[in-house]
Coordinates of C-alpha atoms and ligand atoms in Angstrom, one line a residue:
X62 CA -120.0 98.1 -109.7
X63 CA -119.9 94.7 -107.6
X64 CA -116.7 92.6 -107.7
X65 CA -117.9 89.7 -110.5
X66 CA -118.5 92.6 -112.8
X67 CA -115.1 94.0 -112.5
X68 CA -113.3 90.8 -112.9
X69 CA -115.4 90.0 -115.8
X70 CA -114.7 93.1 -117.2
X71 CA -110.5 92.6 -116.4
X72 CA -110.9 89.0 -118.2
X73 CA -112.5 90.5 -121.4
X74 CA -109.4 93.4 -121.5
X75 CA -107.4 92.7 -124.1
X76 CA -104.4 94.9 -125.4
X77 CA -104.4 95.9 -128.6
X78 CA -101.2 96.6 -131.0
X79 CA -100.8 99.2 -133.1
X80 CA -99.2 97.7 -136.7
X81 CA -96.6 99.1 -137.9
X82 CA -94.2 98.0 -140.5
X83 CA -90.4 96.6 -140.5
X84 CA -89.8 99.8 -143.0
X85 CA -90.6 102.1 -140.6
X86 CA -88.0 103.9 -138.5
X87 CA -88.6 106.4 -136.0
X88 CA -86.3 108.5 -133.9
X89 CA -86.5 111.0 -131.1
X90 CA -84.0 113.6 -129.5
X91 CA -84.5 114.6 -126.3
X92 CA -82.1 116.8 -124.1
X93 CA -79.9 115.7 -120.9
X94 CA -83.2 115.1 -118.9
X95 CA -85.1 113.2 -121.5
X96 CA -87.5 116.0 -122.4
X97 CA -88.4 115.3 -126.5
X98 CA -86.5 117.9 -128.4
X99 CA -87.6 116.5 -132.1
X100 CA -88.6 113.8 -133.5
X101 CA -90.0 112.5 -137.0
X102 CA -93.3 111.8 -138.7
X103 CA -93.1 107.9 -137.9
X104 CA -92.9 108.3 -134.2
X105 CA -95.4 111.5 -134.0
X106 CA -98.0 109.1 -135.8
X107 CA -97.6 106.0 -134.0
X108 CA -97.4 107.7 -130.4
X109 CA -101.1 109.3 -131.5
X110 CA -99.9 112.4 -130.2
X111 CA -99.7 115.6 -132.1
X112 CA -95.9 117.4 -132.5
X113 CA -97.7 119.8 -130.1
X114 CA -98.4 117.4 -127.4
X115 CA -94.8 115.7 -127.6
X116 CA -92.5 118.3 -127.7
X117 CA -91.0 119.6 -124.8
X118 CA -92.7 116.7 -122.3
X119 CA -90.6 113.9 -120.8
X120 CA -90.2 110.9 -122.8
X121 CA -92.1 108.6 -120.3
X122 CA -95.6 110.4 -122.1
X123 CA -95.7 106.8 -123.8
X124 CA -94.1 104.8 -120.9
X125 CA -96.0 101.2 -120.6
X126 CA -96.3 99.9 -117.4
X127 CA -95.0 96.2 -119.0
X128 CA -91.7 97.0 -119.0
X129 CA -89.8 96.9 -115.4
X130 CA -88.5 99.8 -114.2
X131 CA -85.7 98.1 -113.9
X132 CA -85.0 98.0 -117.8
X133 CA -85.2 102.0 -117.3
X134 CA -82.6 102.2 -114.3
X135 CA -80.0 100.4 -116.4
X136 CA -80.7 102.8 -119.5
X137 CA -80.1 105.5 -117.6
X138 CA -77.2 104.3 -115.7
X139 CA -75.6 103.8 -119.0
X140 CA -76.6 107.2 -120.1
X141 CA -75.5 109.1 -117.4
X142 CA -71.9 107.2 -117.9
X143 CA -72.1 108.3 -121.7
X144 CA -72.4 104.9 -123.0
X145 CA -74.7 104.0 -125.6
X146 CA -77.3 101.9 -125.3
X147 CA -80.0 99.2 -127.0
X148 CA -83.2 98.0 -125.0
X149 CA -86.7 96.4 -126.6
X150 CA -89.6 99.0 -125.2
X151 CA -93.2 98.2 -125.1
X152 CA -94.6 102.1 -125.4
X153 CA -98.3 102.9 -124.9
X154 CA -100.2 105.7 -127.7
X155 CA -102.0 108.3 -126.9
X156 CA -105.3 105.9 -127.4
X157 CA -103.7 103.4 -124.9
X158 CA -102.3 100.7 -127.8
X159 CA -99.1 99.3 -127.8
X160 CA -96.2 98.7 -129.9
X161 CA -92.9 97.2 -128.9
X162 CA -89.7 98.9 -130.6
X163 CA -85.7 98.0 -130.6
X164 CA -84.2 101.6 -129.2
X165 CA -80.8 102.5 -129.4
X166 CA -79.8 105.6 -127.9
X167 CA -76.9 107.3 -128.2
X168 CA -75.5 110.8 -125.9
X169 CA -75.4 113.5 -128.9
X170 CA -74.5 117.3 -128.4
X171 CA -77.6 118.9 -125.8
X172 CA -79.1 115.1 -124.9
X173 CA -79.7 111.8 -126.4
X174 CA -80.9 110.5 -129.7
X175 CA -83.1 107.5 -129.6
X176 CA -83.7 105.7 -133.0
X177 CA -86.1 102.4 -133.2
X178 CA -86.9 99.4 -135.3
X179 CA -89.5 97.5 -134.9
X180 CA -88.2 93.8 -133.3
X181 CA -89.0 90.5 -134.2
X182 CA -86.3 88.0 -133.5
X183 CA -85.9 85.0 -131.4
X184 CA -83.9 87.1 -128.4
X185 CA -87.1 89.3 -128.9
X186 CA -89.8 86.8 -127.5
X187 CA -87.3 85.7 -124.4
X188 CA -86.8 89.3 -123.6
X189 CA -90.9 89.4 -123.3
X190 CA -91.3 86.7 -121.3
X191 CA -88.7 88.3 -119.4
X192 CA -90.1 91.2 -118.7
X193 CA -93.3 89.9 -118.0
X194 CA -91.9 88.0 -114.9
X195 CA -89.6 91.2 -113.8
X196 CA -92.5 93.6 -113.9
X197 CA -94.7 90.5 -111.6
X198 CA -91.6 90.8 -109.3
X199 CA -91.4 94.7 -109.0
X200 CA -94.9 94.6 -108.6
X201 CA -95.4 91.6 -106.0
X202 CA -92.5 92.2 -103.8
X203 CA -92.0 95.7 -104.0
X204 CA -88.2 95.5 -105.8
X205 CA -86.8 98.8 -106.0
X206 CA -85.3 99.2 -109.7
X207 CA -81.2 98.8 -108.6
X208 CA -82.6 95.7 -107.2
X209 CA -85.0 94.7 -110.0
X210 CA -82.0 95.2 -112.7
X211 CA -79.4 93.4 -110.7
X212 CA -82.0 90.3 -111.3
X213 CA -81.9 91.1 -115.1
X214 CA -78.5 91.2 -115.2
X215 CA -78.3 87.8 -113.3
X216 CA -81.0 86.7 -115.8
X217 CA -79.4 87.8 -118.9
X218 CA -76.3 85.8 -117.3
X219 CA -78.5 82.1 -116.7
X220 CA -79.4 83.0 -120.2
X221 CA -76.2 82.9 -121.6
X222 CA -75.0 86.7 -121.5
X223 CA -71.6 87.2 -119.9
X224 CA -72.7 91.1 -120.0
X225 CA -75.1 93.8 -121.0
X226 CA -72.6 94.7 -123.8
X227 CA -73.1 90.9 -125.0
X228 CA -77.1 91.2 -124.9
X229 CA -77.1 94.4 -126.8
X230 CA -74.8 93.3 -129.0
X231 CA -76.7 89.9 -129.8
X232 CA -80.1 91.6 -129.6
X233 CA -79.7 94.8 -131.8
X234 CA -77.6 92.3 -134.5
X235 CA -80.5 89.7 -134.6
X236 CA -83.1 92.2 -134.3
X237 CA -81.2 94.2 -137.7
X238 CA -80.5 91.3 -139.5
X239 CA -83.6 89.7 -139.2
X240 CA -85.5 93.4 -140.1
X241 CA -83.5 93.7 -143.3
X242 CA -84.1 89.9 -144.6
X243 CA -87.5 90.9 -143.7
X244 CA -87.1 94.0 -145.8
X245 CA -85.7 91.1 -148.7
X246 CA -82.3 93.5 -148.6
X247 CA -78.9 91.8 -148.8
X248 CA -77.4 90.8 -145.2
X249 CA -74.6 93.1 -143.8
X250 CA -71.3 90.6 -144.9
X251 CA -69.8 92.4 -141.6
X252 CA -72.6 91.8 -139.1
X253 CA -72.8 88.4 -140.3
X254 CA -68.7 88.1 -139.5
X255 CA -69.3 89.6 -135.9
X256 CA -72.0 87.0 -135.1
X257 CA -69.6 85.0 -135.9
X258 CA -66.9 86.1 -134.0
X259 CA -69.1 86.4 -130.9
X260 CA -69.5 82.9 -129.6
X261 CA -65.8 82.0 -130.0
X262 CA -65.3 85.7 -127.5
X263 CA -67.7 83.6 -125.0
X264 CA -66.2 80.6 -124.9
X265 CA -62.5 82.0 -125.0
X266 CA -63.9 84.1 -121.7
X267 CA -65.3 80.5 -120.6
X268 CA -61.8 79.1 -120.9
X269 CA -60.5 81.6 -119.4
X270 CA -63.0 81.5 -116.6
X271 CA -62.5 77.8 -116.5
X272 CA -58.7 77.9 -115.4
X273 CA -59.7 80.8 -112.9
X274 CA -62.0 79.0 -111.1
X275 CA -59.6 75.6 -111.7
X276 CA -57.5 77.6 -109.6
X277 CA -59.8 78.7 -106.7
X278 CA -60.8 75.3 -105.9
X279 CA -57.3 73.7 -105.8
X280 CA -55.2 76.8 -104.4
X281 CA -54.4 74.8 -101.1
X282 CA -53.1 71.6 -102.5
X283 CA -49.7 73.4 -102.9
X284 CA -49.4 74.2 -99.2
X285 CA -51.1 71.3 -97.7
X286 CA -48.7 69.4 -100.0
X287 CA -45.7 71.0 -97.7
X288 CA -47.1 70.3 -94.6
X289 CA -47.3 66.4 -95.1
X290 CA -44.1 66.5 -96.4
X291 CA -42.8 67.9 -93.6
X292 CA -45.0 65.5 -91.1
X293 CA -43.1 62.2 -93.6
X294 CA -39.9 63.4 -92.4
X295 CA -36.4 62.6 -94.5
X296 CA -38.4 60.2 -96.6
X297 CA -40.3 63.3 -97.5
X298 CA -37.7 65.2 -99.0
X299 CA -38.4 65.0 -102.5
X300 CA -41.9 65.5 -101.7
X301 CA -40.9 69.0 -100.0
X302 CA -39.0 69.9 -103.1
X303 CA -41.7 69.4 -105.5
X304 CA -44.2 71.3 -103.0
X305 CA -41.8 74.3 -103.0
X306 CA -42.0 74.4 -106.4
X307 CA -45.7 73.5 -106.7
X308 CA -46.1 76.5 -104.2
X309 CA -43.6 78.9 -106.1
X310 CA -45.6 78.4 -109.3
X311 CA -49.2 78.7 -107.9
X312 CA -48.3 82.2 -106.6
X313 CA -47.2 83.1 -110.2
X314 CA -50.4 81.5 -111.3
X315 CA -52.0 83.1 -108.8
X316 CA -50.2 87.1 -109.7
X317 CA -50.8 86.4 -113.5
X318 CA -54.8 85.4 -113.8
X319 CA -56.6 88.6 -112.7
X320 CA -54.1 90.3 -115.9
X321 CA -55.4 87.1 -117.8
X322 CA -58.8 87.4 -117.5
X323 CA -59.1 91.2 -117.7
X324 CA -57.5 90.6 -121.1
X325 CA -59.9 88.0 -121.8
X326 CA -63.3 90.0 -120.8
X327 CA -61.7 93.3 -123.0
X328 CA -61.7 90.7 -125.8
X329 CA -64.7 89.3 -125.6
X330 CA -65.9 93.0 -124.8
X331 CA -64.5 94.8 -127.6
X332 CA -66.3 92.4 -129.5
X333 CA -69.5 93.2 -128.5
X334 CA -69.0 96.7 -128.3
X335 CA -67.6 96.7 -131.7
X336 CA -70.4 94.8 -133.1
X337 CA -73.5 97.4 -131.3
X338 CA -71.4 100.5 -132.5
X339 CA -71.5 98.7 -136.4
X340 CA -75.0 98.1 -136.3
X341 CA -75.8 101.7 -134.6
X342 CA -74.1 103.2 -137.0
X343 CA -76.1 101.4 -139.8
X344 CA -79.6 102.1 -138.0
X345 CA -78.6 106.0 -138.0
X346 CA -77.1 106.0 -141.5
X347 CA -81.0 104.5 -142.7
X348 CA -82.8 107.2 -140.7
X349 CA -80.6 110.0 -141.6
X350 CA -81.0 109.3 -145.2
X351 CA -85.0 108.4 -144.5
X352 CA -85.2 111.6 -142.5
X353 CA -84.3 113.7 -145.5
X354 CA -86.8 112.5 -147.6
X355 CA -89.6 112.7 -144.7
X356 CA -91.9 115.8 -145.3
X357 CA -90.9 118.4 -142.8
X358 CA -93.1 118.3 -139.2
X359 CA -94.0 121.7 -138.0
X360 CA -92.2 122.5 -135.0
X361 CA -89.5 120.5 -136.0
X362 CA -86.4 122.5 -137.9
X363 CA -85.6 120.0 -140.8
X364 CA -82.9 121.3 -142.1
X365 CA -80.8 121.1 -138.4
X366 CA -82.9 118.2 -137.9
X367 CA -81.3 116.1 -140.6
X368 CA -77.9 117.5 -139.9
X369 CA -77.6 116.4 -136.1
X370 CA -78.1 112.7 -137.6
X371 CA -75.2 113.3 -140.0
X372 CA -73.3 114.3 -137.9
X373 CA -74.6 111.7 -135.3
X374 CA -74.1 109.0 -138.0
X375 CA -71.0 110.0 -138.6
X376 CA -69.4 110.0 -135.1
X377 CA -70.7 105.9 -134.8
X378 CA -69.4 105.3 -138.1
X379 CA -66.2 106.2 -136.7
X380 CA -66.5 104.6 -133.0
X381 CA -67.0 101.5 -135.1
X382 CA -64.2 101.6 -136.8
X383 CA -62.6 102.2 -133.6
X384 CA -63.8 99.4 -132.3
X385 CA -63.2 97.2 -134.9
X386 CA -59.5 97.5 -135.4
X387 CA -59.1 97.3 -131.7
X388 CA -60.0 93.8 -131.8
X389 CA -56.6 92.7 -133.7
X390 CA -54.8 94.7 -130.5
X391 CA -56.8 93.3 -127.7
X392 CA -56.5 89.4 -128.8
X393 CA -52.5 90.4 -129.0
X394 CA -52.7 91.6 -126.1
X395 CA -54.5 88.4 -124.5
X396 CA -52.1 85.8 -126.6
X397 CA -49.5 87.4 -124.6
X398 CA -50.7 86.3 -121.2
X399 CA -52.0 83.4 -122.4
X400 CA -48.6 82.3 -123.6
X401 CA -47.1 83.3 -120.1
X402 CA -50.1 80.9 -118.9
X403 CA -48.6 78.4 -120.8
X404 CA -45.2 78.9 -120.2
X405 CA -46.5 78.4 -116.0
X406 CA -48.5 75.2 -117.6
X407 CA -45.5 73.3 -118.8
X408 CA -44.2 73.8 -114.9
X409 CA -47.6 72.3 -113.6
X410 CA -46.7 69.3 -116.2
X411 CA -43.2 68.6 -115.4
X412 CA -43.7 68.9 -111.1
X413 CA -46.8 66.6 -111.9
X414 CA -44.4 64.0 -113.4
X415 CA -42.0 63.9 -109.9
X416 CA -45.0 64.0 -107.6
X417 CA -46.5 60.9 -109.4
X418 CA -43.0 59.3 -109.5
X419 CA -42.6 60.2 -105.7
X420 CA -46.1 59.9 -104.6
X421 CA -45.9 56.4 -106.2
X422 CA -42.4 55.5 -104.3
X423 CA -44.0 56.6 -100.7
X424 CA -47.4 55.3 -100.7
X425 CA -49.3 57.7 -98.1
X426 CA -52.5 58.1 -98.8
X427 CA -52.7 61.8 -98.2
X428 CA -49.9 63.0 -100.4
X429 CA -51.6 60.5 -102.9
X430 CA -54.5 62.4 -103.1
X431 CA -53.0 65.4 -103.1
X432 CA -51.0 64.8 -106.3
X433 CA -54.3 63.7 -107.7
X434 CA -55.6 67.1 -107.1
X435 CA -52.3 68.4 -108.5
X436 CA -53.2 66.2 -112.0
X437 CA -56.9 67.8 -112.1
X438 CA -55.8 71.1 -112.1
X439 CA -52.8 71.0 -114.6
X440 CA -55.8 69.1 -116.6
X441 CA -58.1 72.2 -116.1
X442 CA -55.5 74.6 -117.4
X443 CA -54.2 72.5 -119.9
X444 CA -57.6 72.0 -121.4
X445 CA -58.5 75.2 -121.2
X446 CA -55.1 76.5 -122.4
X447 CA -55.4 74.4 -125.6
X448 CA -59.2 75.5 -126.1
X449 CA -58.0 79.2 -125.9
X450 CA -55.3 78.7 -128.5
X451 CA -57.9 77.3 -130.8
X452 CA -60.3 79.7 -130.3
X453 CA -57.4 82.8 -130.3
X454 CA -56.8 81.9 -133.5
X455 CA -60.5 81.3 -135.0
X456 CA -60.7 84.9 -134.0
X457 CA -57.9 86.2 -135.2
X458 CA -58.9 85.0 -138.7
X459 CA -62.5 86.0 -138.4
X460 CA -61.1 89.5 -137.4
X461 CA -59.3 89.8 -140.9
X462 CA -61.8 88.9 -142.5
X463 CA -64.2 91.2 -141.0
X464 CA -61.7 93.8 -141.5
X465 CA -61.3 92.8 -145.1
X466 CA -65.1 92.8 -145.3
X467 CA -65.5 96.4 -143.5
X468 CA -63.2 97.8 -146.3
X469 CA -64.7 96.4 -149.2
X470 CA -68.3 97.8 -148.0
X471 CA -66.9 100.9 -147.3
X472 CA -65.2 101.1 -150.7
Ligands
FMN731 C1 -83.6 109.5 -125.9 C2 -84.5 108.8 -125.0 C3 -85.6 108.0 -125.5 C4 -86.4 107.4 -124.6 N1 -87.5 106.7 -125.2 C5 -88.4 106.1 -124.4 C6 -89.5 105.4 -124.9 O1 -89.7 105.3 -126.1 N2 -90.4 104.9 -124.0 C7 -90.3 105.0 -122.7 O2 -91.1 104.5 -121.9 N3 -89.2 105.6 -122.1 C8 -88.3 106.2 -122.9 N4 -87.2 106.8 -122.4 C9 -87.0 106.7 -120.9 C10 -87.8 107.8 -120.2 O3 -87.0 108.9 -120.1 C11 -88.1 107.3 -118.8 O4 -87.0 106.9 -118.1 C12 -89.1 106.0 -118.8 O5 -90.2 106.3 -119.6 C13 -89.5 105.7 -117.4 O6 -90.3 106.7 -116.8 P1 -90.7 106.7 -115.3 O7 -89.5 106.6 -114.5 O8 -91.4 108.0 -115.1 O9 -91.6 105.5 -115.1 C14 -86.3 107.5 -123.2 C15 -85.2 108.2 -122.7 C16 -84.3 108.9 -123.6 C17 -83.1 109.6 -123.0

């Protein structure tokens, strides 16, 4: 075969998908290693493979070479740590067609159970042209997968996810509420809350990130503000007493943000979390009930079948509800340092007012500018201080309500 002929042949490829619809779930259980333990009839069909041929082998039988290694690394990393865990797979059949699922899996007794909707949301076609580029960069330069997913991370980051927790947690609730419009069924009142409640957990973490960075850039002006005073002499005396103060405060500042923004990341994380667990456990209550009514696979013990996703079900029901009322405890938790933050915020205002007063009095250029840089920081945390309290308590209400909405579903 000469060259033209090859690359004629490579233009005229074209994949082809296998249909499948929104209504269709599948799931697989595989042990610790990711050997297929069962399975049902959706994903034995779609795969192409007989029961036979799937059970026992390692799930990577219908591994597509379009999604990055990397995406894999991270799933397992996650596993290994017994966290669950949502990723869009593109997964080859046994006739070498494709067909791209939403997989949450979740560490059950003996292994992991994977279930899978089919996707078709917005986050969906970014995540494509995401991988597309990842798997040209493993390829191209040779990027080993630890490597490959800290680029997805730092993608999924320019893209506006503070974590993985956040992407799963925006992905899986698009991808679920889009699939049950789809399937004309009536949205989930509580997901609809938690989208809800998301952005206002990003931009309290922005705030928060906002003041934290605020006080990076202007950490010196406290202690270059005591050595010009003490290069002005006797006329500098006020100046030294407001930098002693400046400087007494910035270290309290300085002791009280890493508390402050841990409390604002397990906020904004609990969120997420909270909102992944509430849709996994609605994905696994549709296939349990689906499961039962499936006709039973040979090889594959129904009966235990159908009670592992029970009892699977049942376990995320309850980490959901877990999740869910920790949310009221973690924002009480964070309104506590932020109120400490503001108690250090009214400090920054009032040494702000003598070091205008005195800066004005002196006139030297330097300590001018240093009070200047004084005002833009207590402007940073102010701003941010007053953004936080709105948005602490847009969450706090959306919380109730969520919580009010959880109990009348579950009544
Ligand atoms: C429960 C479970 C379900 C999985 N489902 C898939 C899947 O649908 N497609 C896939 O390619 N890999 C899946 N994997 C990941 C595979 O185990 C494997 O890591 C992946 O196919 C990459 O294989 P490779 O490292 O040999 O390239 C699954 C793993 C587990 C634990």
């Amino acid at each position: 075969m000469d060259f033209s002929e090859t690359c004629e042949q490579s233009h005229l490829y074209r994949e082809v998908e296998i249909p499948f619809s929104f209504a269709e779930i599948f799931f697989s259980r595989t042990d610790t290693r990711g050997k297929i333990q069962s399975g049902n009839e959706v994903f034995q069909r779609i795969s192409g493979y007989s029961w036979g041929e799937l059970a026992g082998r390692p799930h990577n039988i219908i591994r597509h070479e379009g999604v990055p290694r990397a995406v894999f690394w991270l799933l397992w990393d996650r596993l290994k740590k017994g966290l669950q865990t949502g990723a869009y797979v593109k997964n080859k059949s046994r006739d070498g067609r494709f067909y791209w699922v939403y997989a949450i899996i979740t560490p059950c007794e003996g292994g992991f159970l994977s279930v899978r909707i089919k996707p078709g949301s917005a986050v969906f076609a970014v995540v494509q042209a995401e991988y597309a580029s990842l798997v040209r960069m493993e390829t191209e330069e040779g990027l080993p997968p630890a490597e490959s997913a800290a680029r997805l991370m730092a993608r999924l980051a320019a893209l506006g996810f503070e974590s993985y927790d956040a992407f799963m947690a925006a992905s899986l609730s698009a991808e679920f509420s889009g699939r049950e419009e789809k399937l004309q069924r009536q949205p989930r009142q509580t997901l609809t809350l938690y989208e809800r409640l998301m952005p206002s957990a990003a931009r309290l973490l922005a705030a928060a990130r906002r003041i934290s960075e605020g006080y990076l850039t202007y950490r010196f002006v406290p202690l270059n503000l005591l050595v010009h005073a003490g290069q002005i002499g006797d006329a500098g005396a006020a100046i030294a007493t407001i930098s002693t103060n400046y400087n007494t405060l910035s270290e309290e500042i300085e002791q009280g943000l890493d508390g402050f923004m841990d409390a604002a990341r397990t906020v904004s994380n609990t969120i997420n979390v909270g909102a992944f667990l509430l849709a996994t456990s609605y994905v696994q209550q549709e296939i349990a009930s689906s499961f039962r009514q499936e006709a039973a696979m040979e090889g594959v013990d129904h009966e235990k079948e159908s009670d592992y996703l029970d009892q699977q079900q049942a376990i995320y029901q309850e980490e959901a509800l877990k999740s869910l009322t920790g949310i009221e405890k973690e924002l009480q938790a964070f309104f506590r340092n932020a109120s400490e933050m503001k108690r250090l915020a009214s400090g920054l205002a009032a040494i702000r007012v003598m070091g205008k007063v005195e800066s004005g009095r002196l006139s030297v250029a330097a300590v001018k500018d240093l009070i200047a840089d004084l005002e833009a920081f207590q402007d940073i945390v102010q701003n941010g201080l007053s953004d936080i309290l709105q948005t602490n308590d847009a969450l706090r209400a959306g919380t109730l309500r969520l919580l009010e909405a959880y109990a009348t579903e579950a009544a």
